Coordinates of C-alpha atoms in Angstrom, one line a residue:
M1 CA -86.7 -24.1 32.6
R2 CA -86.8 -27.7 33.9
E3 CA -84.7 -29.9 31.5
M4 CA -86.5 -33.1 30.5
K5 CA -84.3 -36.3 30.3
L6 CA -84.7 -40.0 29.6
G7 CA -81.9 -41.6 31.5
M8 CA -78.9 -39.4 30.4
K9 CA -80.2 -38.9 26.9
P10 CA -81.3 -35.4 25.8
V11 CA -84.7 -35.3 24.3
Q12 CA -86.7 -32.7 22.5
E13 CA -87.7 -29.8 24.7
T14 CA -90.2 -27.0 24.6
K15 CA -88.8 -23.5 25.3
A16 CA -89.9 -21.5 28.3
D17 CA -89.4 -17.8 28.9
N18 CA -89.7 -16.5 32.4
S19 CA -88.5 -13.0 31.6
N20 CA -91.3 -10.7 32.7
D21 CA -89.3 -9.1 35.5
P22 CA -85.6 -8.0 35.4
I23 CA -83.2 -10.0 37.5
G24 CA -80.5 -7.4 37.6
R25 CA -78.7 -4.5 35.8
I26 CA -75.5 -3.9 33.9
V27 CA -72.8 -2.3 35.9
E28 CA -69.8 -2.6 33.5
V29 CA -69.2 -3.3 29.8
H30 CA -65.7 -4.3 28.7
G31 CA -65.9 -5.3 25.0
S32 CA -67.8 -8.6 24.9
V33 CA -67.7 -9.0 28.7
V34 CA -70.6 -7.6 30.6
K35 CA -70.6 -7.4 34.5
I36 CA -74.1 -7.7 35.9
E37 CA -75.4 -7.0 39.4
C38 CA -78.2 -9.5 40.5
D39 CA -80.1 -10.2 43.7
V40 CA -80.2 -13.9 42.8
L41 CA -77.4 -15.3 40.6
P42 CA -78.6 -17.4 37.6
P43 CA -76.7 -20.6 37.0
I44 CA -73.5 -20.8 34.9
H45 CA -74.3 -21.0 31.1
H46 CA -77.8 -19.6 31.6
A47 CA -78.9 -17.3 28.8
L48 CA -79.9 -13.8 29.7
K49 CA -81.3 -11.1 27.6
C50 CA -81.1 -7.3 27.4
K51 CA -83.3 -5.0 25.3
V52 CA -81.5 -2.4 23.2
G53 CA -84.1 -0.3 21.4
K54 CA -86.1 -2.8 19.2
D55 CA -83.3 -5.4 19.4
T56 CA -82.8 -8.1 22.0
Y57 CA -79.3 -9.1 22.9
I58 CA -78.5 -12.6 24.3
L59 CA -75.8 -13.0 27.0
E60 CA -74.4 -16.2 28.4
V61 CA -73.4 -16.4 32.1
Y62 CA -69.7 -17.5 32.4
Q63 CA -68.5 -16.5 35.9
H64 CA -69.9 -15.8 39.4
L65 CA -67.7 -13.1 40.9
D66 CA -69.4 -12.8 44.3
H67 CA -72.9 -13.2 45.8
Q68 CA -74.3 -10.4 43.7
H69 CA -72.1 -10.0 40.6
L70 CA -71.5 -12.2 37.6
Q71 CA -69.7 -11.9 34.3
A72 CA -71.4 -12.8 31.0
I73 CA -70.3 -12.8 27.4
T74 CA -72.6 -11.1 24.9
L75 CA -73.5 -13.1 21.8
H76 CA -74.1 -9.9 19.8
R77 CA -71.9 -6.9 19.3
A78 CA -71.7 -4.8 22.5
I79 CA -72.7 -1.6 20.7
G80 CA -75.7 -0.1 22.5
L81 CA -75.1 -1.8 25.8
C82 CA -74.5 0.7 28.7
R83 CA -74.6 0.8 32.5
G84 CA -78.0 0.6 34.2
M85 CA -79.7 -1.5 31.5
H86 CA -82.1 -4.1 32.9
V87 CA -81.2 -7.7 32.3
Y88 CA -83.9 -10.5 32.0
D89 CA -83.6 -14.2 32.5
T90 CA -84.7 -16.4 29.6
G91 CA -85.2 -19.3 32.0
A92 CA -82.8 -21.8 30.3
S93 CA -79.5 -22.2 28.5
I94 CA -79.2 -21.3 24.8
H95 CA -81.8 -23.3 22.9
V96 CA -82.4 -23.7 19.1
P97 CA -85.6 -24.6 17.3
V98 CA -85.5 -28.1 15.8
S99 CA -87.5 -29.5 12.9
V100 CA -87.0 -31.5 9.7
D101 CA -87.8 -28.3 7.8
C102 CA -84.3 -27.1 8.8
L103 CA -82.9 -28.9 5.8
G104 CA -82.1 -26.6 3.0
R105 CA -81.7 -23.6 5.3
L106 CA -78.9 -21.2 6.5
L107 CA -79.2 -20.5 10.2
N108 CA -77.2 -18.7 12.9
V109 CA -76.2 -19.8 16.4
F110 CA -79.7 -19.2 17.7
G111 CA -81.4 -21.1 14.9
E112 CA -82.6 -17.9 13.3
P113 CA -82.6 -17.7 9.4
L114 CA -79.7 -16.1 7.5
D115 CA -81.2 -16.9 4.0
G116 CA -84.0 -14.3 4.0
K117 CA -86.7 -16.9 4.5
E118 CA -89.2 -17.4 7.2
A119 CA -88.1 -18.5 10.7
L120 CA -88.6 -22.2 11.5
V121 CA -92.1 -22.9 12.8
T122 CA -91.9 -25.5 15.6
N123 CA -92.7 -26.0 19.3
N124 CA -89.6 -28.2 19.8
Y125 CA -86.4 -26.8 21.1
R126 CA -83.1 -28.4 22.1
N127 CA -80.4 -27.2 24.5
I128 CA -77.1 -26.8 22.7
L129 CA -75.2 -27.7 26.0
T130 CA -76.7 -31.2 26.4
K131 CA -74.7 -34.2 27.5
P132 CA -73.5 -36.8 25.0
A133 CA -75.5 -40.0 24.6
P134 CA -74.6 -42.6 27.3
I135 CA -72.1 -45.3 26.6
F136 CA -74.7 -48.1 26.5
A137 CA -76.6 -46.2 23.8
S138 CA -73.6 -45.6 21.5
K139 CA -72.7 -47.7 18.5
I140 CA -69.2 -48.6 17.4
S141 CA -67.9 -47.5 14.0
K142 CA -68.7 -50.0 11.3
G143 CA -67.9 -50.2 7.6
V144 CA -66.1 -47.9 5.1
L145 CA -68.0 -44.8 4.0
E146 CA -67.1 -44.5 0.3
T147 CA -66.6 -41.0 -0.9
G148 CA -65.6 -41.6 -4.6
I149 CA -62.3 -39.7 -3.9
K150 CA -59.6 -42.2 -4.8
V151 CA -56.8 -41.3 -2.5
I152 CA -59.1 -41.1 0.5
D153 CA -61.0 -44.3 -0.1
L154 CA -57.8 -46.2 -0.7
L155 CA -55.3 -44.9 1.9
C156 CA -57.2 -43.0 4.6
P157 CA -60.7 -44.4 4.4
F158 CA -63.6 -42.7 6.1
V159 CA -65.4 -44.9 8.6
R160 CA -69.2 -44.8 9.1
G161 CA -69.7 -43.2 12.4
G162 CA -66.0 -42.1 12.7
K163 CA -64.3 -38.8 13.0
T164 CA -61.9 -37.5 10.3
G165 CA -59.7 -34.4 10.4
L166 CA -58.4 -32.5 7.4
F167 CA -55.1 -30.9 8.6
G168 CA -53.3 -28.2 6.6
G169 CA -52.2 -24.6 6.4
A170 CA -54.0 -21.8 4.6
G171 CA -54.9 -22.3 0.9
L172 CA -54.3 -26.1 0.7
G173 CA -57.9 -27.0 -0.2
K174 CA -59.5 -28.1 3.1
T175 CA -62.8 -26.3 2.3
V176 CA -62.9 -27.7 -1.3
L177 CA -62.5 -31.2 0.1
L178 CA -65.4 -30.6 2.6
M179 CA -67.6 -29.3 -0.2
E180 CA -66.9 -32.4 -2.3
L181 CA -67.6 -34.7 0.6
M182 CA -71.0 -33.0 1.2
R183 CA -71.9 -33.6 -2.4
S184 CA -70.8 -37.3 -2.1
I185 CA -72.7 -38.1 1.0
V186 CA -76.0 -36.9 -0.6
H187 CA -75.4 -38.5 -4.0
L188 CA -73.8 -41.8 -3.0
H189 CA -75.5 -42.5 0.3
Q190 CA -78.7 -40.5 0.2
G191 CA -77.8 -39.0 3.6
V192 CA -78.0 -35.5 5.0
S193 CA -75.2 -33.0 5.8
V194 CA -74.9 -30.4 8.6
F195 CA -72.2 -27.8 8.0
A196 CA -70.8 -25.7 10.9
G197 CA -69.1 -22.6 9.6
V198 CA -67.1 -21.6 12.7
G199 CA -65.6 -18.1 12.2
E200 CA -66.3 -18.4 8.5
R201 CA -65.6 -15.4 6.2
I202 CA -68.8 -13.9 4.8
R203 CA -67.4 -14.4 1.2
E204 CA -66.6 -18.0 1.8
G205 CA -70.0 -18.7 3.4
H206 CA -71.9 -17.1 0.5
E207 CA -69.8 -19.0 -2.1
L208 CA -70.4 -22.3 -0.3
W209 CA -74.1 -21.7 -0.1
R210 CA -74.4 -20.9 -3.8
E211 CA -72.2 -23.8 -4.9
M212 CA -74.2 -26.2 -2.9
E213 CA -77.4 -24.9 -4.6
A214 CA -75.7 -25.3 -8.0
A215 CA -74.7 -28.9 -7.1
K216 CA -78.4 -29.6 -6.2
V217 CA -77.5 -30.9 -2.7
M218 CA -78.7 -27.9 -0.7
A219 CA -82.1 -29.6 -0.1
K220 CA -80.4 -32.3 2.0
T221 CA -78.0 -29.8 3.7
L222 CA -78.2 -27.5 6.7
M223 CA -75.7 -24.8 7.2
V224 CA -75.1 -23.0 10.6
F225 CA -72.8 -20.0 10.4
G226 CA -71.0 -18.0 13.1
Q227 CA -69.2 -15.5 11.0
M228 CA -65.7 -14.1 11.6
D229 CA -67.0 -10.6 12.4
E230 CA -69.2 -11.8 15.2
S231 CA -68.7 -12.0 19.0
P232 CA -66.2 -14.7 20.2
G233 CA -69.1 -16.1 22.2
V234 CA -71.0 -16.8 18.9
R235 CA -67.9 -18.4 17.3
F236 CA -67.4 -20.5 20.5
R237 CA -71.0 -21.8 20.5
V238 CA -71.9 -22.2 16.8
G239 CA -70.3 -25.6 16.5
L240 CA -72.5 -26.8 19.4
S241 CA -75.6 -25.4 17.7
A242 CA -74.8 -27.2 14.5
L243 CA -74.0 -30.4 16.4
T244 CA -77.4 -30.1 18.2
Y245 CA -79.1 -30.1 14.7
A246 CA -77.0 -33.1 13.7
E247 CA -78.1 -35.0 16.8
Y248 CA -81.7 -34.1 16.1
L249 CA -81.5 -35.3 12.4
R250 CA -79.8 -38.5 13.5
D251 CA -82.7 -39.2 16.0
A252 CA -85.6 -37.9 13.9
L253 CA -84.6 -39.2 10.4
Q254 CA -82.5 -42.2 11.4
K255 CA -80.2 -41.5 8.5
E256 CA -76.6 -41.1 7.7
V257 CA -75.7 -37.7 8.9
L258 CA -72.4 -36.1 7.8
F259 CA -71.3 -33.4 10.3
L260 CA -68.8 -31.0 8.8
V261 CA -66.8 -28.3 10.6
D262 CA -64.9 -25.5 9.0
N263 CA -62.8 -24.6 10.9
I264 CA -62.5 -26.3 14.3
Y265 CA -59.3 -24.4 15.0
R266 CA -61.3 -21.2 15.0
F267 CA -63.5 -22.8 17.7
V268 CA -60.3 -23.1 19.8
Q269 CA -59.3 -19.5 19.0
A270 CA -62.8 -18.3 20.1
G271 CA -62.4 -20.2 23.4
S272 CA -59.0 -18.5 23.9
E273 CA -60.6 -15.1 23.3
V274 CA -63.4 -15.8 25.8
S275 CA -60.9 -17.1 28.4
G276 CA -58.7 -13.9 27.9
L277 CA -61.7 -11.6 28.2
L278 CA -62.7 -13.3 31.5
G279 CA -59.2 -12.6 32.9
R280 CA -58.0 -16.2 33.0
M281 CA -54.2 -16.8 33.0
P282 CA -53.2 -18.4 29.7
A283 CA -51.4 -21.8 29.7
T284 CA -49.3 -23.6 27.0
V285 CA -48.3 -21.4 24.1
G286 CA -50.9 -18.8 25.1
Y287 CA -53.9 -21.1 24.9
Q288 CA -56.6 -21.2 27.5
P289 CA -56.1 -23.6 30.5
T290 CA -59.4 -25.3 29.6
L291 CA -58.3 -26.1 26.1
M292 CA -58.6 -29.9 26.3
T293 CA -61.9 -29.9 28.1
E294 CA -63.5 -27.6 25.6
I295 CA -62.4 -29.7 22.7
A296 CA -63.6 -32.9 24.4
E297 CA -67.1 -31.3 25.1
L298 CA -67.6 -30.9 21.4
Q299 CA -65.9 -34.1 20.2
D300 CA -67.6 -36.5 22.7
R301 CA -71.0 -35.6 21.5
I302 CA -70.2 -36.7 17.9
I303 CA -71.4 -40.2 18.4
S304 CA -73.6 -42.8 16.6
T305 CA -76.5 -44.6 18.3
D306 CA -79.0 -47.3 17.4
K307 CA -81.2 -44.6 15.9
G308 CA -78.7 -43.2 13.4
T309 CA -75.1 -42.4 12.5
I310 CA -73.1 -39.2 12.7
T311 CA -69.9 -39.2 10.6
S312 CA -67.8 -36.2 11.3
V313 CA -65.3 -34.4 9.0
Q314 CA -63.4 -31.5 10.5
A315 CA -61.1 -29.0 8.8
V316 CA -58.2 -28.1 11.1
Y317 CA -56.1 -25.1 10.3
V318 CA -52.4 -25.8 11.3
P319 CA -50.8 -22.5 12.4
A320 CA -47.5 -21.9 10.6
D321 CA -47.8 -25.5 9.3
D322 CA -46.7 -26.7 12.8
I323 CA -48.4 -30.0 13.4
T324 CA -47.0 -30.1 17.0
D325 CA -49.2 -27.1 18.0
P326 CA -51.0 -27.9 21.3
A327 CA -54.4 -27.1 19.9
V328 CA -53.8 -29.3 16.8
N329 CA -52.5 -32.2 19.1
G330 CA -55.6 -31.8 21.3
I331 CA -57.9 -32.3 18.3
L332 CA -55.8 -35.2 16.9
N333 CA -56.4 -37.3 20.0
H334 CA -60.1 -37.5 19.2
L335 CA -59.9 -38.6 15.6
D336 CA -60.1 -41.9 13.9
T337 CA -58.7 -40.8 10.5
V338 CA -56.1 -38.1 10.0
I339 CA -55.6 -36.5 6.5
I340 CA -52.6 -34.2 6.2
L341 CA -52.5 -31.7 3.3
T342 CA -49.0 -30.4 2.5
R343 CA -47.8 -27.3 0.7
S344 CA -45.1 -29.3 -1.2
L345 CA -47.6 -31.4 -3.0
A346 CA -49.9 -28.4 -3.7
G347 CA -46.9 -26.7 -5.2
K348 CA -46.4 -29.6 -7.6
G349 CA -50.1 -29.4 -8.7
V350 CA -51.1 -32.6 -6.9
Y351 CA -54.7 -32.1 -5.9
P352 CA -56.1 -33.1 -3.5
A353 CA -52.7 -32.3 -1.9
I354 CA -52.9 -35.3 0.6
D355 CA -49.6 -36.6 1.9
V356 CA -50.3 -40.4 1.9
L357 CA -47.3 -41.1 4.2
Q358 CA -48.3 -38.7 7.0
S359 CA -52.0 -39.4 6.7
K360 CA -53.3 -42.4 8.7
S361 CA -56.4 -44.2 9.9
K362 CA -56.9 -46.3 13.0
F363 CA -58.9 -48.7 10.8
M364 CA -56.2 -49.5 8.3
D365 CA -56.4 -53.1 9.2
Q366 CA -57.0 -56.2 7.0
H367 CA -59.7 -57.5 9.4
F368 CA -61.7 -54.3 9.0
L369 CA -60.9 -53.3 5.4
G370 CA -60.6 -56.8 3.9
R371 CA -57.4 -58.5 2.7
E372 CA -57.4 -57.1 -0.9
H373 CA -57.9 -53.5 0.2
Y374 CA -55.2 -53.7 2.9
L375 CA -52.6 -55.3 0.6
V376 CA -53.2 -52.9 -2.3
A377 CA -53.0 -49.9 0.1
R378 CA -49.7 -51.3 1.6
E379 CA -48.2 -51.7 -1.9
V380 CA -49.1 -48.2 -3.0
R381 CA -47.8 -46.7 0.2
G382 CA -44.6 -48.7 0.0
H383 CA -43.9 -47.6 -3.6
I384 CA -44.5 -43.9 -2.8
A385 CA -42.4 -44.2 0.4
R386 CA -39.4 -45.6 -1.6
Y387 CA -39.9 -42.8 -4.2
R388 CA -39.7 -40.2 -1.4
E389 CA -36.5 -41.8 -0.1
L390 CA -34.8 -41.6 -3.6
E391 CA -36.0 -38.1 -4.5
D392 CA -32.8 -36.4 -3.3
I393 CA -30.6 -38.9 -5.2
I394 CA -32.7 -38.4 -8.4
A395 CA -32.4 -34.6 -8.0
M396 CA -28.6 -34.7 -7.7
L397 CA -27.6 -37.7 -10.0
G398 CA -30.6 -38.4 -12.1
I399 CA -32.9 -41.4 -12.3
E400 CA -30.4 -43.2 -14.6
E401 CA -28.1 -43.8 -11.6
L402 CA -30.6 -45.9 -9.8
S403 CA -30.7 -49.7 -9.9
P404 CA -33.2 -51.2 -12.4
Q405 CA -35.5 -52.3 -9.6
D406 CA -35.5 -48.8 -7.9
R407 CA -36.0 -47.2 -11.3
Q408 CA -39.1 -49.4 -11.9
I409 CA -40.5 -48.5 -8.4
V410 CA -39.9 -44.8 -8.9
L411 CA -41.7 -44.8 -12.3
R412 CA -44.6 -46.7 -11.0
A413 CA -44.8 -44.5 -7.9
R414 CA -45.0 -41.4 -10.1
K415 CA -47.9 -42.9 -12.0
L416 CA -49.6 -43.8 -8.7
Q417 CA -49.1 -40.3 -7.4
N418 CA -50.6 -38.9 -10.6
Y419 CA -53.4 -41.5 -10.6
L420 CA -54.5 -40.4 -7.1
T421 CA -55.1 -36.9 -8.3
Q422 CA -58.7 -36.2 -9.2
P423 CA -61.0 -33.4 -10.6
F424 CA -63.8 -32.5 -8.2
F425 CA -67.4 -31.7 -9.1
V426 CA -67.4 -28.6 -7.0
T427 CA -64.5 -27.1 -8.8
S428 CA -65.5 -28.0 -12.4
E429 CA -66.9 -24.5 -13.0
H430 CA -63.5 -22.9 -12.2
S431 CA -61.2 -25.6 -13.6
G432 CA -63.1 -26.5 -16.8
I433 CA -62.5 -30.2 -16.0
K434 CA -65.6 -32.3 -15.3
G435 CA -65.7 -33.9 -11.8
I436 CA -65.3 -37.6 -11.5
S437 CA -66.3 -40.1 -8.8
V438 CA -64.5 -43.5 -8.8
P439 CA -65.9 -46.5 -6.9
L440 CA -63.5 -48.1 -4.4
K441 CA -63.5 -51.5 -6.3
Q442 CA -62.3 -49.7 -9.5
T443 CA -59.6 -47.8 -7.5
L444 CA -58.3 -51.1 -6.1
K445 CA -58.2 -52.7 -9.5
D446 CA -56.4 -49.8 -11.2
C447 CA -53.8 -49.5 -8.4
K448 CA -53.2 -53.2 -8.5
S449 CA -52.6 -53.1 -12.2
I450 CA -50.2 -50.1 -12.0
V451 CA -48.1 -51.9 -9.2
A452 CA -48.1 -55.1 -11.3
G453 CA -46.6 -53.2 -14.3
E454 CA -49.5 -53.5 -16.7
Y455 CA -49.2 -49.7 -17.5
D456 CA -45.4 -49.5 -17.6
H457 CA -45.7 -48.6 -21.4
M458 CA -47.8 -45.5 -20.7
P459 CA -46.3 -42.0 -19.9
E460 CA -47.0 -40.8 -16.4
D461 CA -48.8 -37.6 -17.7
D462 CA -51.6 -39.8 -18.9
F463 CA -52.5 -40.6 -15.3
Y464 CA -52.9 -37.0 -14.1
M465 CA -56.4 -35.7 -13.2
K466 CA -58.2 -38.7 -14.6
G467 CA -60.8 -41.0 -13.2
A468 CA -60.7 -44.8 -13.6
L469 CA -58.2 -46.2 -16.1

């Protein structure tokens, strides 16, 4: 299929299918890798198809072995594939149907429904492997995107059109934070959300879908799932499928689009599996040699233009809580805001378990945030940093051994740490505590009052899991 372009910018396309005659046949099947013999080799990343009974399997070309043989990765389970089966050319790379009716739906990597409803009815298709928008069409990040979550808005603010990563090990609340952010973007900014479930557990995906329906935000949300039990080819491409929908909604609706990924580390893992299946020699710590390129292909397309804004939030699993892992570092390089969730804070019952000293934002600058926000954030961070320095002394000798000035700082820092905890709307059914959203102006006012000593007479427990003071 001939790809239509305007300059370097991908536009809506109509799908073609030139698959009347077979182009080759399967000669070997090794798990998800299929070796195909062809008279004329289709281009790399072309989508092929193979009919197994009543089902149609899609394969993606990854490698040309010689003049007549290629290796492809099946995007379905390999059960049913065997030698001698005819392979047909779809005429293009993987495409997904695009329409504003995609909002409120659950789709798979091909844009097919997972929610039991009718398929999307449209004549418009988009290639999931399109190039990013050109530099001259991109728009710089501008303005803080308020979330109503106190600790994020104050100390690691989201930027409209920026990229944010939620880093943490298993069970620290990354998915819960993503769910709360989806709710916030719909209620506070009247935007739309696109959720990419990369290697999502079926249970997690089902719970997320139902909770979004209960929160009444599903009508402005699109979910694209590549589940954990599916082919590595699916898990490797589902993020690009979801991003294609985010780009379409940005251009078609010209709205604030929140693009969420859970979990982008599984995208890296899927790429590692594909690389291993193709026989490539692994590189650093066993990752694929193309690690940085694959991460960049996804990240460089998350961009805002004059038509609309894409703000990205990505959950990043940190293997063995090791932030120096090569995959984690490769993702870090593309982010504007980094939010680190730690097990020590989660163990103390501090939720969200965000370490305000390790978390950072490139936009933590008084010219961008404003003088008041910058100074309050610096004071809060300074109090908590001094408290962390004195924690060992307090544990061994007691708080009474500190100087009066340090004692005052520690007591206020504990109140600030408790104040920055917050009950979420998406967990209210489980916790029994009603969710709270706090405007940034109120957060700044409350933190300024705590640092100034206006609440020194109150016990620190009164600040835990509360909203505004």
